[in-house]
Coordinates of C-alpha atoms in Angstrom, one line a residue:
M1 CA 12.2 -24.1 29.1
K2 CA 12.2 -25.7 25.7
S3 CA 8.4 -25.7 25.7
L4 CA 8.4 -22.0 26.6
R5 CA 10.8 -21.1 23.9
K6 CA 8.6 -23.0 21.4
I7 CA 5.6 -21.0 22.5
T8 CA 7.4 -17.6 22.3
Q9 CA 8.7 -18.4 18.9
S10 CA 5.4 -19.5 17.5
N11 CA 3.6 -17.4 14.8
F12 CA 0.7 -17.0 17.2
F13 CA 2.9 -15.4 19.9
I14 CA 4.7 -13.2 17.4
R15 CA 1.3 -11.8 16.3
L16 CA 0.0 -11.6 19.8
S17 CA 3.0 -9.6 21.1
S18 CA 2.9 -7.0 18.3
W19 CA -0.4 -5.2 17.6
E20 CA 0.7 -4.5 14.0
Y21 CA -0.2 -8.1 13.2
W22 CA -3.5 -8.2 15.0
P23 CA -6.7 -8.9 12.9
F24 CA -8.0 -6.0 11.0
G25 CA -11.4 -6.1 12.8
I26 CA -10.0 -5.7 16.3
I27 CA -8.2 -2.4 15.4
Q28 CA -11.1 -1.1 13.3
F29 CA -14.0 -1.8 15.8
P30 CA -13.7 1.4 17.8
L31 CA -13.1 3.4 14.6
M32 CA -16.3 2.0 13.2
L33 CA -18.2 3.5 16.1
Y34 CA -16.6 6.9 15.3
F35 CA -17.4 6.4 11.6
A36 CA -21.0 5.8 12.5
W37 CA -21.1 9.1 14.4
L38 CA -19.5 11.0 11.5
A39 CA -22.0 9.3 9.1
L40 CA -24.9 10.5 11.3
R41 CA -23.5 14.0 11.2
A42 CA -23.0 13.9 7.5
R43 CA -26.4 12.1 7.0
S44 CA -24.6 9.8 4.6
L45 CA -22.8 6.4 4.9
F46 CA -20.7 7.4 1.9
F47 CA -19.7 10.9 2.9
F48 CA -16.0 9.8 2.3
S49 CA -16.7 9.7 -1.4
A50 CA -16.4 13.5 -1.5
S51 CA -13.0 13.5 0.1
N52 CA -11.3 12.9 -3.2
P53 CA -13.9 13.7 -5.9
G54 CA -11.4 12.8 -8.7
I55 CA -11.2 9.2 -7.5
Q56 CA -14.0 6.6 -7.4
M57 CA -15.4 6.3 -3.9
G58 CA -12.8 8.8 -2.8
G59 CA -10.3 6.0 -2.9
M60 CA -11.8 4.1 0.0
F61 CA -12.2 0.9 -2.0
G62 CA -12.8 -0.4 -5.5
E63 CA -11.1 2.4 -7.4
S64 CA -9.2 1.5 -10.6
K65 CA -5.5 1.8 -9.8
F66 CA -4.8 2.4 -13.5
E67 CA -7.3 5.3 -13.7
V68 CA -5.7 6.9 -10.6
L69 CA -2.2 6.5 -12.1
E70 CA -3.3 8.1 -15.3
K71 CA -4.0 11.3 -13.3
I72 CA -0.4 11.5 -11.9
P73 CA 2.1 13.7 -13.8
P74 CA 4.0 11.5 -16.3
E75 CA 7.4 12.6 -15.1
V76 CA 7.0 11.1 -11.7
K77 CA 5.4 7.7 -12.5
P78 CA 6.7 4.5 -14.1
K79 CA 5.4 3.2 -17.4
T80 CA 2.2 1.3 -16.8
A81 CA -0.2 -0.6 -19.0
L82 CA -3.7 -2.1 -18.3
V83 CA -4.4 -5.7 -19.3
K84 CA -8.1 -6.6 -19.7
L85 CA -9.3 -10.1 -19.0
P86 CA -9.9 -12.6 -20.6
T87 CA -6.4 -12.7 -22.2
S88 CA -3.6 -15.1 -23.1
T89 CA 0.1 -15.3 -22.5
D90 CA 0.7 -14.4 -26.2
N91 CA -1.5 -11.3 -25.9
V92 CA 0.3 -10.2 -22.7
V93 CA 3.7 -10.7 -24.3
A94 CA 2.5 -8.6 -27.3
I95 CA 1.5 -5.8 -24.9
L96 CA 4.9 -6.0 -23.2
R97 CA 6.6 -5.6 -26.6
E98 CA 4.2 -2.9 -27.8
H99 CA 5.0 -0.8 -24.8
E100 CA 8.7 -1.7 -24.8
F101 CA 8.7 -3.2 -21.3
A102 CA 11.8 -5.2 -20.3
F103 CA 11.8 -8.0 -17.7
P104 CA 11.6 -7.8 -14.8
V105 CA 8.2 -6.1 -14.5
I106 CA 5.6 -5.8 -11.8
F107 CA 2.1 -7.3 -12.3
K108 CA -0.6 -6.1 -9.9
P109 CA -4.5 -6.3 -9.9
D110 CA -6.3 -3.2 -11.0
L111 CA -8.5 -3.5 -7.9
G112 CA -5.9 -4.9 -5.5
E113 CA -5.9 -4.7 -1.7
R114 CA -3.0 -4.8 0.7
G115 CA -0.5 -6.2 -1.8
H116 CA -2.6 -9.2 -2.9
M117 CA -1.3 -10.7 -6.2
V118 CA 1.4 -8.0 -6.6
E119 CA 4.3 -9.9 -8.1
R120 CA 7.6 -9.4 -9.9
I121 CA 7.6 -11.2 -13.2
N122 CA 10.9 -12.2 -14.7
D123 CA 10.1 -14.0 -17.9
E124 CA 7.3 -15.4 -20.1
R125 CA 7.0 -18.5 -18.1
E126 CA 6.0 -16.4 -15.1
V127 CA 3.6 -14.5 -17.2
D128 CA 1.8 -17.8 -17.9
Q129 CA 1.8 -18.7 -14.2
Y130 CA 0.4 -15.4 -13.2
L131 CA -2.5 -15.6 -15.7
K132 CA -3.5 -19.0 -14.2
K133 CA -4.0 -17.2 -10.8
I134 CA -5.4 -13.8 -11.6
N135 CA -9.1 -13.3 -12.2
I136 CA -9.5 -9.6 -12.7
D137 CA -7.9 -6.9 -14.9
F138 CA -4.3 -6.2 -14.0
L139 CA -1.5 -3.7 -14.5
I140 CA 1.9 -4.2 -16.0
Q141 CA 4.4 -1.7 -14.5
D142 CA 8.1 -1.0 -14.9
F143 CA 10.1 -2.5 -12.1
V144 CA 11.5 0.6 -10.3
D145 CA 14.9 -0.5 -9.0
L146 CA 15.7 2.5 -6.8
P147 CA 17.2 2.0 -3.3
L148 CA 14.8 4.1 -1.2
E149 CA 11.1 3.4 -0.8
F150 CA 8.7 5.7 1.0
G151 CA 5.0 6.2 1.8
I152 CA 4.1 9.9 1.8
F153 CA 0.7 10.9 3.2
Y154 CA -0.6 14.2 2.0
R155 CA -3.6 16.4 3.2
R156 CA -5.1 19.5 1.8
Y157 CA -8.3 21.1 3.1
P158 CA -10.3 22.5 0.1
S159 CA -10.7 25.8 2.0
Q160 CA -6.9 26.2 2.2
K161 CA -4.6 27.2 -0.6
N162 CA -1.8 24.8 0.3
G163 CA -1.6 21.3 1.6
E164 CA 1.1 19.5 3.6
V165 CA 2.8 16.1 4.2
I166 CA 1.4 14.7 7.5
S167 CA 3.1 11.3 7.6
I168 CA 6.1 9.6 6.1
I169 CA 7.3 6.0 6.4
Q170 CA 10.5 4.5 5.1
K171 CA 10.1 0.9 3.9
E172 CA 12.7 -1.8 4.7
L173 CA 12.1 -4.7 2.5
L174 CA 12.2 -8.1 4.1
A175 CA 15.7 -9.6 4.1
V176 CA 18.1 -11.7 6.0
T177 CA 21.9 -11.5 6.4
G178 CA 24.2 -14.6 6.5
D179 CA 26.5 -15.5 9.3
G180 CA 28.5 -18.2 7.5
R181 CA 27.0 -21.0 9.5
S182 CA 23.2 -20.9 9.1
T183 CA 21.2 -22.1 6.0
L184 CA 18.7 -19.7 4.4
R185 CA 16.0 -21.8 6.0
D186 CA 17.5 -21.2 9.4
L187 CA 17.9 -17.5 8.8
I188 CA 14.2 -17.1 7.7
L189 CA 12.9 -19.1 10.7
Q190 CA 15.1 -17.2 13.2
K191 CA 13.7 -13.8 12.1
P192 CA 10.1 -13.3 13.4
R193 CA 9.0 -11.0 10.5
A194 CA 10.3 -13.5 8.0
K195 CA 9.0 -16.5 9.8
L196 CA 5.4 -15.2 9.4
Q197 CA 6.0 -15.3 5.6
W198 CA 7.4 -18.9 5.6
H199 CA 4.5 -20.4 3.7
K200 CA 5.4 -18.1 0.7
L201 CA 9.1 -18.0 1.1
K202 CA 9.6 -21.8 1.2
V203 CA 8.1 -21.8 -2.3
S204 CA 10.0 -18.8 -3.7
F205 CA 13.4 -20.0 -2.3
Q206 CA 12.9 -23.8 -2.4
K207 CA 16.1 -24.4 -4.2
Q208 CA 18.2 -22.3 -1.8
L209 CA 16.7 -23.2 1.6
D210 CA 19.5 -25.6 2.5
T211 CA 22.4 -23.4 1.3
V212 CA 24.6 -21.9 4.0
V213 CA 24.6 -18.1 3.5
P214 CA 28.1 -16.5 3.6
S215 CA 28.8 -14.1 6.4
G216 CA 27.6 -10.6 5.7
K217 CA 25.7 -11.6 2.5
R218 CA 22.3 -10.0 2.4
I219 CA 19.4 -11.8 0.7
Q220 CA 16.3 -9.8 -0.1
L221 CA 13.3 -12.0 0.3
V222 CA 10.6 -9.9 -1.3
D223 CA 10.5 -7.3 -4.1
V224 CA 7.3 -5.5 -3.0
G225 CA 7.3 -3.1 -0.1
N226 CA 4.0 -4.1 1.5
H227 CA 3.4 -4.6 5.2
A228 CA 1.5 -7.8 4.4
R229 CA 4.7 -9.2 2.8
G230 CA 6.8 -8.6 5.9
T231 CA 8.1 -5.1 5.0
K232 CA 9.2 -3.1 8.1
F233 CA 7.7 0.4 8.2
T234 CA 9.8 3.0 10.0
D235 CA 8.2 6.3 11.2
G236 CA 10.0 9.0 9.2
S237 CA 8.3 12.1 10.8
R238 CA 11.7 13.6 11.3
L239 CA 12.0 13.9 7.5
I240 CA 8.9 16.1 7.2
T241 CA 10.0 19.7 6.2
E242 CA 8.4 22.7 4.6
R243 CA 10.3 21.8 1.4
L244 CA 8.9 18.3 1.4
S245 CA 5.3 19.6 1.8
T246 CA 5.9 22.2 -0.9
T247 CA 7.1 19.5 -3.3
F248 CA 4.2 17.2 -2.8
D249 CA 1.7 20.1 -2.7
F250 CA 2.9 20.9 -6.2
I251 CA 2.5 17.3 -7.4
S252 CA -0.8 16.8 -5.7
K253 CA -2.4 20.0 -7.1
R254 CA -1.8 18.6 -10.6
I255 CA -3.9 15.5 -9.8
D256 CA -7.5 16.5 -10.4
G257 CA -9.8 16.0 -7.5
F258 CA -7.2 14.8 -5.0
Y259 CA -6.9 16.1 -1.4
F260 CA -6.1 13.2 0.9
G261 CA -4.1 10.1 0.5
R262 CA -0.7 8.3 0.3
F263 CA 1.9 8.2 -2.4
D264 CA 3.9 5.0 -2.5
L265 CA 7.2 5.8 -4.3
R266 CA 10.8 5.0 -4.8
C267 CA 13.8 7.4 -5.3
S268 CA 17.6 7.4 -5.3
S269 CA 18.3 9.6 -2.3
L270 CA 16.7 11.9 0.3
E271 CA 17.7 14.9 -1.9
D272 CA 15.8 13.4 -4.8
L273 CA 12.8 12.9 -2.5
Y274 CA 12.8 16.6 -1.4
A275 CA 13.3 17.7 -5.0
G276 CA 10.4 15.5 -6.3
R277 CA 12.7 13.3 -8.4
V278 CA 10.7 10.2 -7.6
R279 CA 8.8 7.4 -9.2
I280 CA 5.2 7.1 -7.8
V281 CA 4.2 3.4 -8.2
E282 CA 0.8 3.9 -6.6
L283 CA -1.5 6.5 -5.2
N284 CA -4.1 5.5 -2.6
G285 CA -6.9 7.8 -1.6
C286 CA -8.9 8.0 1.6
G287 CA -8.7 4.2 2.0
A288 CA -5.0 4.5 2.7
E289 CA -3.6 4.5 6.2
P290 CA -0.9 6.9 7.6
A291 CA 1.4 3.8 7.7
H292 CA 3.9 5.3 10.1
I293 CA 1.7 3.8 12.9
Y294 CA 3.0 0.4 11.9
D295 CA 6.5 1.2 13.1
P296 CA 7.2 -1.5 15.6
D297 CA 8.0 1.2 18.2
F298 CA 4.6 2.9 17.7
G299 CA 2.2 2.1 20.6
L300 CA -1.4 1.0 20.0
V301 CA -3.0 3.9 22.0
R302 CA -0.9 6.5 20.0
A303 CA -1.8 4.7 16.8
M304 CA -5.5 4.8 17.6
G305 CA -5.2 8.6 18.2
V306 CA -3.7 9.0 14.7
L307 CA -6.5 6.9 13.1
F308 CA -9.2 8.9 14.8
R309 CA -7.6 12.2 13.4
Y310 CA -7.4 10.5 10.0
W311 CA -11.2 9.9 10.0
R312 CA -11.8 13.4 11.2
D313 CA -9.8 14.7 8.3
I314 CA -11.8 12.7 5.8
F315 CA -15.0 14.1 7.3
V316 CA -13.8 17.7 7.2
I317 CA -12.5 17.5 3.7
A318 CA -15.6 15.8 2.4
R319 CA -17.9 18.3 4.1
E320 CA -15.9 21.3 2.7
N321 CA -16.1 19.8 -0.8
R322 CA -19.9 19.2 -0.4
R323 CA -20.3 22.9 0.5
R324 CA -18.5 23.6 -2.8
G325 CA -21.1 21.6 -4.7
I326 CA -19.7 18.1 -4.7
P327 CA -22.4 15.7 -3.6
Y328 CA -21.9 12.6 -1.4
L329 CA -22.5 9.3 -3.2
S330 CA -26.1 8.2 -2.7
M331 CA -26.9 5.1 -0.7
R332 CA -28.1 3.3 -3.9
E333 CA -25.0 4.3 -5.8
G334 CA -22.7 3.3 -3.0
I335 CA -24.3 -0.1 -2.5
Q336 CA -24.2 -0.8 -6.2
F337 CA -20.5 0.2 -6.3
Y338 CA -19.7 -2.0 -3.3
K339 CA -21.5 -5.0 -4.8
K340 CA -19.6 -4.6 -8.1
F341 CA -16.3 -4.4 -6.2
K342 CA -17.0 -7.5 -4.2
L343 CA -18.0 -9.4 -7.3
A344 CA -14.8 -8.4 -9.1
T345 CA -12.5 -9.4 -6.3
R346 CA -14.1 -12.6 -4.9

Protein backbone atom coordinates (compact mmCIF):
# COMPACT_ATOMS: atom_id res chain seq x y z
CA MET A 1 0.00 0.00 0.00
CA LYS A 2 2.86 2.37 0.84
CA SER A 3 4.49 1.63 -2.53
CA LEU A 4 1.20 2.32 -4.36
CA ARG A 5 0.80 5.63 -2.57
CA LYS A 6 4.36 6.57 -3.49
CA ILE A 7 3.61 5.85 -7.15
CA THR A 8 0.31 7.76 -7.23
CA GLN A 9 1.94 10.78 -5.59
CA SER A 10 4.93 10.82 -7.94
CA ASN A 11 5.37 13.64 -10.45
CA PHE A 12 5.19 11.10 -13.27
CA PHE A 13 1.76 9.85 -12.17
CA ILE A 14 0.46 13.39 -11.57
CA ARG A 15 1.37 14.30 -15.16
CA LEU A 16 0.12 11.00 -16.59
CA SER A 17 -3.29 11.27 -14.91
CA SER A 18 -3.97 14.81 -16.17
CA TRP A 19 -3.57 15.55 -19.88
CA GLU A 20 -2.91 19.24 -19.23
CA TYR A 21 0.63 18.22 -18.22
CA TRP A 22 1.31 15.93 -21.17
CA PRO A 23 4.24 16.77 -23.48
CA PHE A 24 3.44 19.44 -26.04
CA GLY A 25 4.16 17.15 -28.99
CA ILE A 26 1.59 14.51 -28.02
CA ILE A 27 -1.26 17.01 -28.06
CA GLN A 28 -0.05 18.81 -31.16
CA PHE A 29 0.60 15.77 -33.41
CA PRO A 30 -2.97 15.36 -34.74
CA LEU A 31 -3.23 19.14 -35.08
CA MET A 32 -0.09 19.20 -37.20
CA LEU A 33 -1.77 16.83 -39.65
CA TYR A 34 -4.68 19.26 -39.88
CA PHE A 35 -2.24 22.16 -40.22
CA ALA A 36 -0.59 20.36 -43.15
CA TRP A 37 -3.99 20.04 -44.85
CA LEU A 38 -4.74 23.74 -44.32
CA ALA A 39 -1.28 24.69 -45.62
CA LEU A 40 -1.94 22.65 -48.78
CA ARG A 41 -5.25 24.45 -49.26
CA ALA A 42 -3.57 27.83 -48.71
CA ARG A 43 -0.50 26.81 -50.75
CA SER A 44 1.63 28.32 -48.03
CA LEU A 45 3.26 26.95 -44.87
CA PHE A 46 3.08 30.44 -43.40
CA PHE A 47 -0.56 31.26 -44.17
CA PHE A 48 -1.09 32.08 -40.48
CA SER A 49 1.09 35.19 -40.90
CA ALA A 50 -1.91 36.96 -42.46
CA SER A 51 -4.22 36.24 -39.52
CA ASN A 52 -2.88 39.29 -37.66
CA PRO A 53 -1.08 41.42 -40.25
CA GLY A 54 -0.20 44.02 -37.63
CA ILE A 55 1.91 41.50 -35.68
CA GLN A 56 5.07 39.78 -36.91
CA MET A 57 4.29 36.24 -38.12
CA GLY A 58 0.69 36.84 -37.03
CA GLY A 59 1.87 36.28 -33.48
CA MET A 60 2.58 32.57 -33.99
CA PHE A 61 6.13 32.91 -32.68
CA GLY A 62 9.06 35.32 -32.55
CA GLU A 63 7.11 38.57 -32.33
CA SER A 64 8.41 41.38 -30.14
CA LYS A 65 6.21 41.62 -27.06
CA PHE A 66 7.17 45.27 -26.69
CA GLU A 67 6.12 46.12 -30.27
CA VAL A 68 2.77 44.41 -29.69
CA LEU A 69 2.22 46.25 -26.40
CA GLU A 70 2.97 49.55 -28.14
CA LYS A 71 -0.13 48.99 -30.29
CA ILE A 72 -2.46 48.65 -27.30
CA PRO A 73 -4.38 51.75 -26.15
CA PRO A 74 -2.35 53.39 -23.35
CA GLU A 75 -5.21 53.57 -20.85
CA VAL A 76 -5.50 49.77 -20.61
CA LYS A 77 -1.85 48.74 -20.31
CA PRO A 78 0.80 49.07 -17.61
CA LYS A 79 3.91 51.18 -18.02
CA THR A 80 6.52 49.19 -19.97
CA ALA A 81 10.10 49.84 -21.12
CA LEU A 82 12.39 47.84 -23.40
CA VAL A 83 15.95 47.02 -22.30
CA LYS A 84 18.42 46.18 -25.06
CA LEU A 85 21.36 43.87 -24.43
CA PRO A 86 24.20 44.15 -23.71
CA THR A 87 23.57 46.25 -20.63
CA SER A 88 24.60 46.55 -17.00
CA THR A 89 22.87 46.76 -13.64
CA ASP A 90 23.64 50.48 -13.46
CA ASN A 91 22.06 51.06 -16.87
CA VAL A 92 18.91 49.11 -15.93
CA VAL A 93 18.61 51.02 -12.64
CA ALA A 94 18.94 54.25 -14.63
CA ILE A 95 16.09 53.12 -16.91
CA LEU A 96 13.96 52.31 -13.85
CA ARG A 97 14.52 55.82 -12.51
CA GLU A 98 14.06 57.51 -15.87
CA HIS A 99 10.64 55.91 -16.33
CA GLU A 100 9.74 56.31 -12.64
CA PHE A 101 9.27 52.61 -11.97
CA ALA A 102 8.93 51.52 -8.35
CA PHE A 103 9.85 48.07 -7.02
CA PRO A 104 8.49 45.48 -7.37
CA VAL A 105 8.46 45.30 -11.16
CA ILE A 106 8.15 42.50 -13.69
CA PHE A 107 11.01 41.54 -16.00
CA LYS A 108 10.18 39.39 -19.04
CA PRO A 109 11.99 38.44 -22.27
CA ASP A 110 10.93 40.37 -25.35
CA LEU A 111 10.66 37.05 -27.22
CA GLY A 112 9.50 34.92 -24.31
CA GLU A 113 7.56 31.66 -24.55
CA ARG A 114 5.26 30.05 -21.96
CA GLY A 115 6.35 32.22 -19.06
CA HIS A 116 10.07 31.48 -19.42
CA MET A 117 12.19 33.99 -17.47
CA VAL A 118 9.20 36.09 -16.39
CA GLU A 119 10.15 37.22 -12.89
CA ARG A 120 9.12 39.64 -10.20
CA ILE A 121 12.07 41.87 -9.32
CA ASN A 122 12.06 43.39 -5.84
CA ASP A 123 15.34 45.29 -5.59
CA GLU A 124 18.62 46.15 -7.32
CA ARG A 125 20.24 42.92 -6.15
CA GLU A 126 17.63 40.93 -8.06
CA VAL A 127 18.21 43.14 -11.12
CA ASP A 128 21.83 42.02 -11.07
CA GLN A 129 20.83 38.35 -10.66
CA TYR A 130 18.41 38.57 -13.58
CA LEU A 131 21.05 40.07 -15.89
CA LYS A 132 23.30 37.08 -15.21
CA LYS A 133 20.60 34.75 -16.61
CA ILE A 134 18.93 36.64 -19.45
CA ASN A 135 20.51 36.52 -22.91
CA ILE A 136 18.01 38.49 -25.01
CA ASP A 137 16.36 41.91 -24.85
CA PHE A 138 13.77 42.14 -22.10
CA LEU A 139 10.90 44.27 -20.82
CA ILE A 140 10.45 46.12 -17.56
CA GLN A 141 6.78 46.35 -16.65
CA ASP A 142 4.84 47.77 -13.73
CA PHE A 143 3.77 45.04 -11.34
CA VAL A 144 -0.03 45.09 -11.64
CA ASP A 145 -1.27 44.18 -8.18
CA LEU A 146 -4.97 43.70 -8.92
CA PRO A 147 -6.92 40.74 -7.48
CA LEU A 148 -8.46 39.20 -10.60
CA GLU A 149 -6.51 37.78 -13.53
CA PHE A 150 -8.09 36.64 -16.80
CA GLY A 151 -7.24 35.46 -20.27
CA ILE A 152 -9.70 36.82 -22.85
CA PHE A 153 -9.63 35.27 -26.33
CA TYR A 154 -10.99 37.49 -29.10
CA ARG A 155 -11.92 36.73 -32.73
CA ARG A 156 -13.06 38.92 -35.61
CA TYR A 157 -13.43 37.79 -39.20
CA PRO A 158 -12.27 40.58 -41.57
CA SER A 159 -15.51 40.23 -43.53
CA GLN A 160 -17.56 41.02 -40.42
CA LYS A 161 -18.06 44.38 -38.78
CA ASN A 162 -17.82 43.19 -35.20
CA GLY A 163 -15.83 40.57 -33.33
CA GLU A 164 -16.54 38.59 -30.19
CA VAL A 165 -15.01 37.01 -27.12
CA ILE A 166 -14.88 33.24 -27.72
CA SER A 167 -13.00 32.08 -24.62
CA ILE A 168 -12.28 33.33 -21.13
CA ILE A 169 -10.25 31.82 -18.33
CA GLN A 170 -9.82 32.96 -14.78
CA LYS A 171 -6.38 32.36 -13.33
CA GLU A 172 -5.85 31.08 -9.81
CA LEU A 173 -2.22 31.69 -8.84
CA LEU A 174 -0.46 28.80 -7.14
CA ALA A 175 -0.89 29.01 -3.36
CA VAL A 176 -1.19 26.87 -0.24
CA THR A 177 -3.19 27.41 2.96
CA GLY A 178 -1.83 26.54 6.38
CA ASP A 179 -3.45 24.08 8.80
CA GLY A 180 -1.45 25.01 11.92
CA ARG A 181 0.45 21.69 11.88
CA SER A 182 2.22 21.36 8.53
CA THR A 183 5.37 23.14 7.44
CA LEU A 184 5.46 25.05 4.17
CA ARG A 185 7.52 22.18 2.74
CA ASP A 186 4.76 19.69 3.66
CA LEU A 187 2.01 21.90 2.22
CA ILE A 188 3.85 22.25 -1.10
CA LEU A 189 4.58 18.54 -1.41
CA GLN A 190 0.99 17.61 -0.47
CA LYS A 191 -0.49 19.69 -3.30
CA PRO A 192 0.06 18.04 -6.72
CA ARG A 193 0.10 21.31 -8.69
CA ALA A 194 2.66 22.78 -6.28
CA LYS A 195 4.70 19.58 -6.05
CA LEU A 196 5.41 19.78 -9.79
CA GLN A 197 7.04 23.18 -9.12
CA TRP A 198 9.15 21.93 -6.21
CA HIS A 199 12.50 22.41 -7.94
CA LYS A 200 11.78 26.15 -8.20
CA LEU A 201 9.83 26.66 -4.98
CA LYS A 202 12.50 25.08 -2.78
CA VAL A 203 14.85 27.82 -3.95
CA SER A 204 12.36 30.70 -3.73
CA PHE A 205 11.19 29.73 -0.21
CA GLN A 206 14.34 28.07 1.16
CA LYS A 207 14.28 30.12 4.37
CA GLN A 208 10.60 29.34 5.09
CA LEU A 209 10.31 25.67 4.15
CA ASP A 210 10.52 24.34 7.73
CA THR A 211 8.17 26.96 9.21
CA VAL A 212 4.76 25.75 10.35
CA VAL A 213 2.10 27.78 8.54
CA PRO A 214 -0.70 29.05 10.82
CA SER A 215 -4.18 27.70 10.22
CA GLY A 216 -6.01 29.63 7.51
CA LYS A 217 -2.96 31.60 6.38
CA ARG A 218 -2.65 31.64 2.61
CA ILE A 219 0.79 31.80 1.04
CA GLN A 220 0.97 32.69 -2.64
CA LEU A 221 3.81 30.76 -4.20
CA VAL A 222 4.15 32.55 -7.55
CA ASP A 223 3.56 36.07 -8.86
CA VAL A 224 3.05 35.21 -12.52
CA GLY A 225 -0.21 33.69 -13.78
CA ASN A 226 1.26 31.15 -16.16
CA HIS A 227 0.20 27.53 -16.59
CA ALA A 228 3.85 26.44 -16.68
CA ARG A 229 4.25 27.99 -13.20
CA GLY A 230 1.40 25.98 -11.70
CA THR A 231 -1.42 28.48 -12.18
CA LYS A 232 -4.84 26.83 -12.32
CA PHE A 233 -6.96 27.84 -15.31
CA THR A 234 -10.72 27.81 -14.80
CA ASP A 235 -13.12 27.88 -17.74
CA GLY A 236 -15.05 31.13 -17.50
CA SER A 237 -17.39 30.65 -20.48
CA ARG A 238 -20.34 31.56 -18.26
CA LEU A 239 -18.90 35.09 -18.03
CA ILE A 240 -19.10 35.72 -21.79
CA THR A 241 -21.82 38.25 -22.57
CA GLU A 242 -22.65 40.63 -25.37
CA ARG A 243 -21.34 43.47 -23.20
CA LEU A 244 -17.98 41.72 -22.75
CA SER A 245 -17.67 41.14 -26.50
CA THR A 246 -18.57 44.77 -27.21
CA THR A 247 -15.95 46.01 -24.75
CA PHE A 248 -13.13 43.92 -26.21
CA ASP A 249 -14.28 44.58 -29.75
CA PHE A 250 -13.82 48.29 -29.03
CA ILE A 251 -10.33 47.71 -27.60
CA SER A 252 -9.31 45.30 -30.38
CA LYS A 253 -10.35 47.55 -33.24
CA ARG A 254 -7.94 50.17 -31.93
CA ILE A 255 -5.05 47.69 -32.35
CA ASP A 256 -3.90 47.94 -35.94
CA GLY A 257 -3.95 44.64 -37.81
CA PHE A 258 -5.29 42.51 -34.95
CA TYR A 259 -8.08 39.95 -35.46
CA PHE A 260 -7.37 36.87 -33.39
CA GLY A 261 -5.63 36.30 -30.07
CA ARG A 262 -5.64 36.40 -26.30
CA PHE A 263 -5.44 39.32 -23.90
CA ASP A 264 -3.79 38.46 -20.57
CA LEU A 265 -4.97 41.04 -18.05
CA ARG A 266 -5.77 41.97 -14.49
CA CYS A 267 -8.61 43.98 -13.01
CA SER A 268 -10.26 44.82 -9.71
CA SER A 269 -13.71 43.30 -10.26
CA LEU A 270 -16.01 41.66 -12.77
CA GLU A 271 -17.73 45.00 -13.30
CA ASP A 272 -14.37 46.53 -14.22
CA LEU A 273 -13.76 43.66 -16.65
CA TYR A 274 -17.06 44.26 -18.44
CA ALA A 275 -16.45 48.01 -18.48
CA GLY A 276 -12.92 47.65 -19.89
CA ARG A 277 -11.22 49.06 -16.79
CA VAL A 278 -8.37 46.59 -17.06
CA ARG A 279 -4.59 46.37 -17.32
CA ILE A 280 -3.50 44.27 -20.29
CA VAL A 281 -0.06 42.88 -19.40
CA GLU A 282 0.33 40.93 -22.64
CA LEU A 283 -1.36 40.35 -25.99
CA ASN A 284 -0.67 37.10 -27.81
CA GLY A 285 -1.64 36.63 -31.46
CA CYS A 286 -2.46 33.44 -33.33
CA GLY A 287 0.18 31.50 -31.37
CA ALA A 288 -1.95 31.82 -28.24
CA GLU A 289 -4.26 29.04 -27.17
CA PRO A 290 -7.86 29.35 -25.96
CA ALA A 291 -6.59 28.49 -22.50
CA HIS A 292 -9.96 27.45 -21.02
CA ILE A 293 -9.17 23.96 -22.34
CA TYR A 294 -6.64 23.62 -19.49
CA ASP A 295 -9.38 23.68 -16.88
CA PRO A 296 -8.80 20.42 -14.95
CA ASP A 297 -12.41 19.41 -15.67
CA PHE A 298 -12.04 19.94 -19.44
CA GLY A 299 -11.74 16.56 -21.21
CA LEU A 300 -9.08 15.83 -23.83
CA VAL A 301 -11.52 15.00 -26.66
CA ARG A 302 -13.44 18.21 -26.05
CA ALA A 303 -10.20 20.19 -25.90
CA MET A 304 -9.01 18.74 -29.22
CA GLY A 305 -12.27 19.86 -30.82
CA VAL A 306 -11.64 23.41 -29.59
CA LEU A 307 -8.08 23.37 -30.98
CA PHE A 308 -9.23 22.16 -34.39
CA ARG A 309 -11.75 25.03 -34.53
CA TYR A 310 -8.98 27.39 -33.46
CA TRP A 311 -6.84 26.39 -36.47
CA ARG A 312 -9.84 26.66 -38.77
CA ASP A 313 -10.40 30.22 -37.51
CA ILE A 314 -6.78 31.11 -38.26
CA PHE A 315 -7.14 29.73 -41.77
CA VAL A 316 -10.41 31.55 -42.49
CA ILE A 317 -9.18 34.89 -41.12
CA ALA A 318 -5.88 34.64 -43.01
CA ARG A 319 -7.66 33.71 -46.25
CA GLU A 320 -10.08 36.63 -45.93
CA ASN A 321 -7.17 39.01 -45.30
CA ARG A 322 -5.34 37.63 -48.33
CA ARG A 323 -8.37 38.33 -50.49
CA ARG A 324 -8.19 41.90 -49.19
CA GLY A 325 -4.63 42.22 -50.46
CA ILE A 326 -2.54 41.06 -47.49
CA PRO A 327 0.00 38.45 -48.70
CA TYR A 328 1.13 35.36 -46.86
CA LEU A 329 4.75 35.42 -45.76
CA SER A 330 6.90 33.75 -48.42
CA MET A 331 8.73 30.51 -47.69
CA ARG A 332 12.08 32.31 -47.77
CA GLU A 333 10.93 35.08 -45.43
CA GLY A 334 9.31 32.60 -43.05
CA ILE A 335 12.40 30.41 -42.79
CA GLN A 336 14.65 33.42 -42.26
CA PHE A 337 12.37 34.72 -39.51
CA TYR A 338 12.25 31.29 -37.82
CA LYS A 339 16.06 30.97 -37.88
CA LYS A 340 16.41 34.44 -36.39
CA PHE A 341 13.92 33.55 -33.64
CA LYS A 342 15.69 30.30 -32.76
CA LEU A 343 19.07 32.03 -32.71
CA ALA A 344 17.78 34.72 -30.37
CA THR A 345 16.18 32.28 -27.90
CA ARG A 346 18.68 29.43 -27.77
